[in-house]
Amino acid sequence: MNDLQKRTWAEISLPNIRHNYEAIRAGLPAGCRFLGVVKADAYGHGAVAVSRLLQEAGADYLAVSCLDEALELRENGISMPILILGHTPPEYTEMLLEKHITQTVSALAKAREYSEAAGKLGGKLKIHIKLDTGMSRLGFLCAGSYFEKGVENLLETVALPNLEIEGVYTHFAVSDEPGEDCEAYTRAQFKLFTDVIEAVERRGGMRFPIRHCANSGAVVSFPEMALDMVRPGLLLYGYGDAGGRLGLRPCMRLVTTVSTIKYYEPGTSVSYGRRFTTGRRTRMGVLGIGYADGLPRLCSNKVSFAVPGGFALQRGSICMDMCMVDLTDLPDTHVGSEVEIFGPANDLCALSDAAQTIPYELLCAVSKRVPRVYAE
Ligand SMILES: *Cc1c(COP(=O)(O)O)cnc(C)c1O
């Protein structure tokens, strides 16, 4: 990065991602595969860089949310298996076949369309079937009164001529939340998942080669649910409550710099809406980061950032491209000083709590204006 442009950047530690990958991998049962979730530009860390690392480190699978994300990886030399978690219109079957991309299939009608399209192209589309065991999002309905119908639809799907059924999976709704109710819900989802698989395998006389359900929450709290492959995202990036407990390392550090420092008399209002007024003579720094970079405006007046010599309270409304911090008691912070918005010195969760959201959203929110700088 050109030093003259030093405004705001995200330092990504590839060694920390590698460390996290190896630490998670070390806790898996023998033979369990590892799928790294790199959707949403690898939670803001850069999908190509993270995928290259995972490919080299020996991960088994990658997952993205849509075809464009998968193509970006293929165009950048990623040759390992890639699963699309979301929907791809069947018109794109040719592209999926040509680029060797695995598609999620979440309903019988779609399975038929993919099979028909693949047949016309003389190919067989590799798919993973998704079951809706309680997330109520994508997936074959199979809970409660839908069990029998679900199994029938799955039997019809696995018998379609032009699909290669490589895997079956489901997604947990509360595997990362504490409490007995949540634990019971996750266990019920898991039981339904394995019951449906058992019924389809028995009645269809087939086997699903890869059964998977463990997202980060389950990898941490329900290791017995690893089955044939785990599917962590957040954990790989070292964030979330469990990350620290497992000795995982945060991989992104969002950094900005002090552009200007000014002194204000007591009673001076600061920023749009005049939502902060100085109560004393104040040494106020202007930072080159705002909500267009991914710092939520909802954090205004509620957070502090790590600066040389301590933590600076953010003051006044966060603007699109700037925000202000009180540096009165921080004489070691000067124009040009680095300010850590989140990272090892300043917990992302404090920021996500202030923004009434979860760490996931803030990682994804770091916008494309913010250059990623990779530490090897
Ligand atoms: C995003 C996603 C994951 C990863 O979730 P984490 O909580 O980040 O581990 C796993 N599976 C599916 C289907 C997802 O959409």
PDB file of C-alpha atoms in Angstrom, residues 52-236:
ATOM      1  CA  ARG A  52      -5.574 -20.172  -1.784  1.00  0.00           C
ATOM      2  CA  LEU A  53      -4.395 -20.674   1.767  1.00  0.00           C
ATOM      3  CA  LEU A  54      -7.001 -23.360   2.490  1.00  0.00           C
ATOM      4  CA  GLN A  55      -6.257 -25.144  -0.763  1.00  0.00           C
ATOM      5  CA  GLU A  56      -2.568 -25.208   0.034  1.00  0.00           C
ATOM      6  CA  ALA A  57      -3.181 -26.215   3.654  1.00  0.00           C
ATOM      7  CA  GLY A  58      -5.169 -29.265   2.553  1.00  0.00           C
ATOM      8  CA  ALA A  59      -8.779 -28.324   3.266  1.00  0.00           C
ATOM      9  CA  ASP A  60     -11.280 -30.521   1.451  1.00  0.00           C
ATOM     10  CA  TYR A  61     -14.016 -28.158   0.356  1.00  0.00           C
ATOM     11  CA  LEU A  62     -14.971 -24.508   0.090  1.00  0.00           C
ATOM     12  CA  ALA A  63     -18.448 -23.018   0.295  1.00  0.00           C
ATOM     13  CA  VAL A  64     -19.737 -19.788  -1.214  1.00  0.00           C
ATOM     14  CA  SER A  65     -23.217 -18.354  -1.414  1.00  0.00           C
ATOM     15  CA  CYS A  66     -23.676 -17.902  -5.154  1.00  0.00           C
ATOM     16  CA  LEU A  67     -22.331 -18.650  -8.618  1.00  0.00           C
ATOM     17  CA  ASP A  68     -20.465 -15.344  -8.974  1.00  0.00           C
ATOM     18  CA  GLU A  69     -18.508 -16.066  -5.816  1.00  0.00           C
ATOM     19  CA  ALA A  70     -17.639 -19.546  -7.085  1.00  0.00           C
ATOM     20  CA  LEU A  71     -16.526 -18.195 -10.470  1.00  0.00           C
ATOM     21  CA  GLU A  72     -14.269 -15.637  -8.840  1.00  0.00           C
ATOM     22  CA  LEU A  73     -12.425 -18.489  -7.155  1.00  0.00           C
ATOM     23  CA  ARG A  74     -12.176 -20.582 -10.318  1.00  0.00           C
ATOM     24  CA  GLU A  75     -10.880 -17.548 -12.260  1.00  0.00           C
ATOM     25  CA  ASN A  76      -8.162 -17.148  -9.659  1.00  0.00           C
ATOM     26  CA  GLY A  77      -6.796 -20.640  -9.836  1.00  0.00           C
ATOM     27  CA  ILE A  78      -8.758 -22.342  -7.075  1.00  0.00           C
ATOM     28  CA  SER A  79      -9.258 -25.910  -8.284  1.00  0.00           C
ATOM     29  CA  MET A  80     -10.528 -27.619  -5.118  1.00  0.00           C
ATOM     30  CA  PRO A  81     -14.219 -28.554  -4.720  1.00  0.00           C
ATOM     31  CA  ILE A  82     -16.599 -25.625  -4.215  1.00  0.00           C
ATOM     32  CA  LEU A  83     -20.171 -25.892  -2.923  1.00  0.00           C
ATOM     33  CA  ILE A  84     -22.718 -23.162  -3.642  1.00  0.00           C
ATOM     34  CA  LEU A  85     -24.937 -22.873  -0.565  1.00  0.00           C
ATOM     35  CA  GLY A  86     -27.623 -20.729  -2.176  1.00  0.00           C
ATOM     36  CA  HIS A  87     -29.791 -20.989  -5.237  1.00  0.00           C
ATOM     37  CA  THR A  88     -28.450 -20.955  -8.793  1.00  0.00           C
ATOM     38  CA  PRO A  89     -31.013 -20.695 -11.597  1.00  0.00           C
ATOM     39  CA  PRO A  90     -31.017 -23.990 -13.557  1.00  0.00           C
ATOM     40  CA  GLU A  91     -30.173 -21.998 -16.723  1.00  0.00           C
ATOM     41  CA  TYR A  92     -26.644 -21.879 -15.357  1.00  0.00           C
ATOM     42  CA  THR A  93     -26.232 -25.649 -15.164  1.00  0.00           C
ATOM     43  CA  GLU A  94     -23.774 -25.573 -18.072  1.00  0.00           C
ATOM     44  CA  MET A  95     -21.549 -23.161 -16.173  1.00  0.00           C
ATOM     45  CA  LEU A  96     -21.732 -25.322 -13.038  1.00  0.00           C
ATOM     46  CA  LEU A  97     -20.707 -28.389 -15.043  1.00  0.00           C
ATOM     47  CA  GLU A  98     -17.969 -26.636 -16.965  1.00  0.00           C
ATOM     48  CA  LYS A  99     -16.397 -25.149 -13.829  1.00  0.00           C
ATOM     49  CA  HIS A 100     -16.889 -28.265 -11.683  1.00  0.00           C
ATOM     50  CA  ILE A 101     -18.955 -26.459  -9.098  1.00  0.00           C
ATOM     51  CA  THR A 102     -21.194 -28.379  -6.698  1.00  0.00           C
ATOM     52  CA  GLN A 103     -24.728 -27.051  -6.335  1.00  0.00           C
ATOM     53  CA  THR A 104     -27.039 -27.230  -3.337  1.00  0.00           C
ATOM     54  CA  VAL A 105     -30.451 -28.640  -4.165  1.00  0.00           C
ATOM     55  CA  SER A 106     -33.205 -27.767  -1.742  1.00  0.00           C
ATOM     56  CA  ALA A 107     -36.444 -28.922  -3.353  1.00  0.00           C
ATOM     57  CA  LEU A 108     -37.687 -31.649  -5.689  1.00  0.00           C
ATOM     58  CA  ALA A 109     -38.860 -29.227  -8.391  1.00  0.00           C
ATOM     59  CA  LYS A 110     -35.375 -27.736  -8.607  1.00  0.00           C
ATOM     60  CA  ALA A 111     -33.747 -31.160  -8.611  1.00  0.00           C
ATOM     61  CA  ARG A 112     -35.829 -32.099 -11.645  1.00  0.00           C
ATOM     62  CA  GLU A 113     -34.847 -28.914 -13.469  1.00  0.00           C
ATOM     63  CA  TYR A 114     -31.122 -29.405 -12.806  1.00  0.00           C
ATOM     64  CA  SER A 115     -31.304 -33.050 -13.847  1.00  0.00           C
ATOM     65  CA  GLU A 116     -33.107 -32.176 -17.062  1.00  0.00           C
ATOM     66  CA  ALA A 117     -30.658 -29.382 -17.877  1.00  0.00           C
ATOM     67  CA  ALA A 118     -27.642 -31.592 -17.150  1.00  0.00           C
ATOM     68  CA  GLY A 119     -29.129 -34.370 -19.287  1.00  0.00           C
ATOM     69  CA  LYS A 120     -29.492 -32.046 -22.282  1.00  0.00           C
ATOM     70  CA  LEU A 121     -25.835 -31.103 -21.885  1.00  0.00           C
ATOM     71  CA  GLY A 122     -24.788 -34.734 -21.638  1.00  0.00           C
ATOM     72  CA  GLY A 123     -23.428 -34.245 -18.118  1.00  0.00           C
ATOM     73  CA  LYS A 124     -24.096 -35.141 -14.521  1.00  0.00           C
ATOM     74  CA  LEU A 125     -24.366 -32.293 -12.032  1.00  0.00           C
ATOM     75  CA  LYS A 126     -22.709 -32.847  -8.678  1.00  0.00           C
ATOM     76  CA  ILE A 127     -25.068 -31.798  -5.883  1.00  0.00           C
ATOM     77  CA  HIS A 128     -25.464 -31.685  -2.126  1.00  0.00           C
ATOM     78  CA  ILE A 129     -29.025 -31.999  -0.908  1.00  0.00           C
ATOM     79  CA  LYS A 130     -30.109 -29.590   1.790  1.00  0.00           C
ATOM     80  CA  LEU A 131     -32.651 -30.554   4.426  1.00  0.00           C
ATOM     81  CA  ASP A 132     -34.669 -28.019   6.383  1.00  0.00           C
ATOM     82  CA  THR A 133     -34.631 -29.503   9.878  1.00  0.00           C
ATOM     83  CA  GLY A 134     -35.683 -26.359  11.709  1.00  0.00           C
ATOM     84  CA  MET A 135     -33.930 -23.330  10.232  1.00  0.00           C
ATOM     85  CA  SER A 136     -36.963 -22.683   8.009  1.00  0.00           C
ATOM     86  CA  ARG A 137     -34.858 -21.329   5.192  1.00  0.00           C
ATOM     87  CA  LEU A 138     -33.661 -23.354   2.182  1.00  0.00           C
ATOM     88  CA  GLY A 139     -34.066 -27.117   2.202  1.00  0.00           C
ATOM     89  CA  PHE A 140     -36.422 -30.035   1.731  1.00  0.00           C
ATOM     90  CA  LEU A 141     -39.156 -29.813   4.331  1.00  0.00           C
ATOM     91  CA  CYS A 142     -38.977 -32.830   6.579  1.00  0.00           C
ATOM     92  CA  ALA A 143     -39.950 -31.729  10.093  1.00  0.00           C
ATOM     93  CA  GLY A 144     -43.052 -32.978  11.879  1.00  0.00           C
ATOM     94  CA  SER A 145     -45.885 -33.883   9.521  1.00  0.00           C
ATOM     95  CA  TYR A 146     -43.611 -33.321   6.519  1.00  0.00           C
ATOM     96  CA  PHE A 147     -41.372 -36.291   7.352  1.00  0.00           C
ATOM     97  CA  GLU A 148     -42.974 -38.855   5.063  1.00  0.00           C
ATOM     98  CA  LYS A 149     -43.473 -36.462   2.153  1.00  0.00           C
ATOM     99  CA  GLY A 150     -39.918 -35.214   2.615  1.00  0.00           C
ATOM    100  CA  VAL A 151     -38.482 -38.713   2.436  1.00  0.00           C
ATOM    101  CA  GLU A 152     -40.537 -39.448  -0.691  1.00  0.00           C
ATOM    102  CA  ASN A 153     -39.309 -36.280  -2.398  1.00  0.00           C
ATOM    103  CA  LEU A 154     -35.745 -37.130  -1.461  1.00  0.00           C
ATOM    104  CA  LEU A 155     -36.111 -40.675  -2.816  1.00  0.00           C
ATOM    105  CA  GLU A 156     -37.329 -39.190  -6.081  1.00  0.00           C
ATOM    106  CA  THR A 157     -34.417 -36.731  -6.110  1.00  0.00           C
ATOM    107  CA  VAL A 158     -31.714 -39.320  -5.514  1.00  0.00           C
ATOM    108  CA  ALA A 159     -33.168 -41.435  -8.339  1.00  0.00           C
ATOM    109  CA  LEU A 160     -32.939 -38.649 -10.953  1.00  0.00           C
ATOM    110  CA  PRO A 161     -30.639 -39.704 -13.775  1.00  0.00           C
ATOM    111  CA  ASN A 162     -28.359 -36.708 -14.247  1.00  0.00           C
ATOM    112  CA  LEU A 163     -27.454 -35.744 -10.701  1.00  0.00           C
ATOM    113  CA  GLU A 164     -24.501 -37.067  -8.767  1.00  0.00           C
ATOM    114  CA  ILE A 165     -25.559 -37.072  -5.118  1.00  0.00           C
ATOM    115  CA  GLU A 166     -22.307 -36.341  -3.326  1.00  0.00           C
ATOM    116  CA  GLY A 167     -23.617 -34.945  -0.084  1.00  0.00           C
ATOM    117  CA  VAL A 168     -26.495 -34.092   2.202  1.00  0.00           C
ATOM    118  CA  TYR A 169     -26.557 -31.334   4.776  1.00  0.00           C
ATOM    119  CA  THR A 170     -28.601 -29.186   7.108  1.00  0.00           C
ATOM    120  CA  HIS A 171     -28.045 -25.935   8.962  1.00  0.00           C
ATOM    121  CA  PHE A 172     -28.515 -25.217  12.657  1.00  0.00           C
ATOM    122  CA  ALA A 173     -30.472 -22.234  13.932  1.00  0.00           C
ATOM    123  CA  VAL A 174     -29.144 -21.914  17.501  1.00  0.00           C
ATOM    124  CA  SER A 175     -26.040 -24.104  17.799  1.00  0.00           C
ATOM    125  CA  ASP A 176     -24.041 -21.057  18.953  1.00  0.00           C
ATOM    126  CA  GLU A 177     -26.533 -19.908  21.583  1.00  0.00           C
ATOM    127  CA  PRO A 178     -26.380 -20.927  25.240  1.00  0.00           C
ATOM    128  CA  GLY A 179     -29.211 -22.445  27.237  1.00  0.00           C
ATOM    129  CA  GLU A 180     -31.089 -25.696  27.529  1.00  0.00           C
ATOM    130  CA  ASP A 181     -33.765 -24.783  25.007  1.00  0.00           C
ATOM    131  CA  CYS A 182     -31.195 -24.035  22.347  1.00  0.00           C
ATOM    132  CA  GLU A 183     -29.279 -27.201  23.068  1.00  0.00           C
ATOM    133  CA  ALA A 184     -32.481 -29.259  22.837  1.00  0.00           C
ATOM    134  CA  TYR A 185     -33.390 -27.566  19.567  1.00  0.00           C
ATOM    135  CA  THR A 186     -30.002 -28.338  18.032  1.00  0.00           C
ATOM    136  CA  ARG A 187     -30.175 -31.944  19.202  1.00  0.00           C
ATOM    137  CA  ALA A 188     -33.664 -32.286  17.704  1.00  0.00           C
ATOM    138  CA  GLN A 189     -32.427 -30.840  14.403  1.00  0.00           C
ATOM    139  CA  PHE A 190     -29.545 -33.317  14.404  1.00  0.00           C
ATOM    140  CA  LYS A 191     -31.798 -36.257  15.189  1.00  0.00           C
ATOM    141  CA  LEU A 192     -34.208 -35.332  12.430  1.00  0.00           C
ATOM    142  CA  PHE A 193     -31.278 -34.940  10.020  1.00  0.00           C
ATOM    143  CA  THR A 194     -29.879 -38.390  10.760  1.00  0.00           C
ATOM    144  CA  ASP A 195     -33.367 -39.977  10.821  1.00  0.00           C
ATOM    145  CA  VAL A 196     -34.197 -38.644   7.364  1.00  0.00           C
ATOM    146  CA  ILE A 197     -30.834 -39.773   6.006  1.00  0.00           C
ATOM    147  CA  GLU A 198     -31.335 -43.214   7.500  1.00  0.00           C
ATOM    148  CA  ALA A 199     -34.801 -43.549   5.934  1.00  0.00           C
ATOM    149  CA  VAL A 200     -33.648 -42.407   2.496  1.00  0.00           C
ATOM    150  CA  GLU A 201     -30.546 -44.593   2.508  1.00  0.00           C
ATOM    151  CA  ARG A 202     -32.519 -47.648   3.619  1.00  0.00           C
ATOM    152  CA  ARG A 203     -35.461 -47.230   1.276  1.00  0.00           C
ATOM    153  CA  GLY A 204     -33.376 -45.939  -1.633  1.00  0.00           C
ATOM    154  CA  GLY A 205     -30.628 -48.529  -1.262  1.00  0.00           C
ATOM    155  CA  MET A 206     -27.997 -45.808  -1.477  1.00  0.00           C
ATOM    156  CA  ARG A 207     -25.446 -43.948   0.657  1.00  0.00           C
ATOM    157  CA  PHE A 208     -24.759 -40.226   0.910  1.00  0.00           C
ATOM    158  CA  PRO A 209     -20.951 -40.026   0.735  1.00  0.00           C
ATOM    159  CA  ILE A 210     -20.703 -36.746   2.688  1.00  0.00           C
ATOM    160  CA  ARG A 211     -23.141 -35.886   5.489  1.00  0.00           C
ATOM    161  CA  HIS A 212     -22.502 -32.511   7.109  1.00  0.00           C
ATOM    162  CA  CYS A 213     -24.187 -30.122   9.512  1.00  0.00           C
ATOM    163  CA  ALA A 214     -21.620 -28.572  11.873  1.00  0.00           C
ATOM    164  CA  ASN A 215     -21.295 -24.797  11.555  1.00  0.00           C
ATOM    165  CA  SER A 216     -18.992 -22.916  13.962  1.00  0.00           C
ATOM    166  CA  GLY A 217     -21.396 -23.226  16.879  1.00  0.00           C
ATOM    167  CA  ALA A 218     -21.681 -26.989  16.490  1.00  0.00           C
ATOM    168  CA  VAL A 219     -17.950 -27.482  15.927  1.00  0.00           C
ATOM    169  CA  VAL A 220     -17.426 -25.879  19.323  1.00  0.00           C
ATOM    170  CA  SER A 221     -20.354 -27.201  21.333  1.00  0.00           C
ATOM    171  CA  PHE A 222     -21.422 -30.438  19.644  1.00  0.00           C
ATOM    172  CA  PRO A 223     -18.285 -32.216  18.410  1.00  0.00           C
ATOM    173  CA  GLU A 224     -20.273 -35.446  18.113  1.00  0.00           C
ATOM    174  CA  MET A 225     -22.155 -33.843  15.199  1.00  0.00           C
ATOM    175  CA  ALA A 226     -19.093 -33.602  12.951  1.00  0.00           C
ATOM    176  CA  LEU A 227     -20.223 -36.583  10.798  1.00  0.00           C
ATOM    177  CA  ASP A 228     -18.273 -36.673   7.503  1.00  0.00           C
ATOM    178  CA  MET A 229     -17.416 -32.987   7.222  1.00  0.00           C
ATOM    179  CA  VAL A 230     -17.548 -29.780   9.281  1.00  0.00           C
ATOM    180  CA  ARG A 231     -18.494 -26.416   7.842  1.00  0.00           C
ATOM    181  CA  PRO A 232     -17.123 -23.557   9.965  1.00  0.00           C
ATOM    182  CA  GLY A 233     -17.006 -19.938   8.870  1.00  0.00           C
ATOM    183  CA  LEU A 234     -16.662 -17.482  11.747  1.00  0.00           C
ATOM    184  CA  LEU A 235     -14.434 -19.819  13.743  1.00  0.00           C
ATOM    185  CA  LEU A 236     -11.895 -19.918  10.933  1.00  0.00           C
TER     186      LEU A 236
END
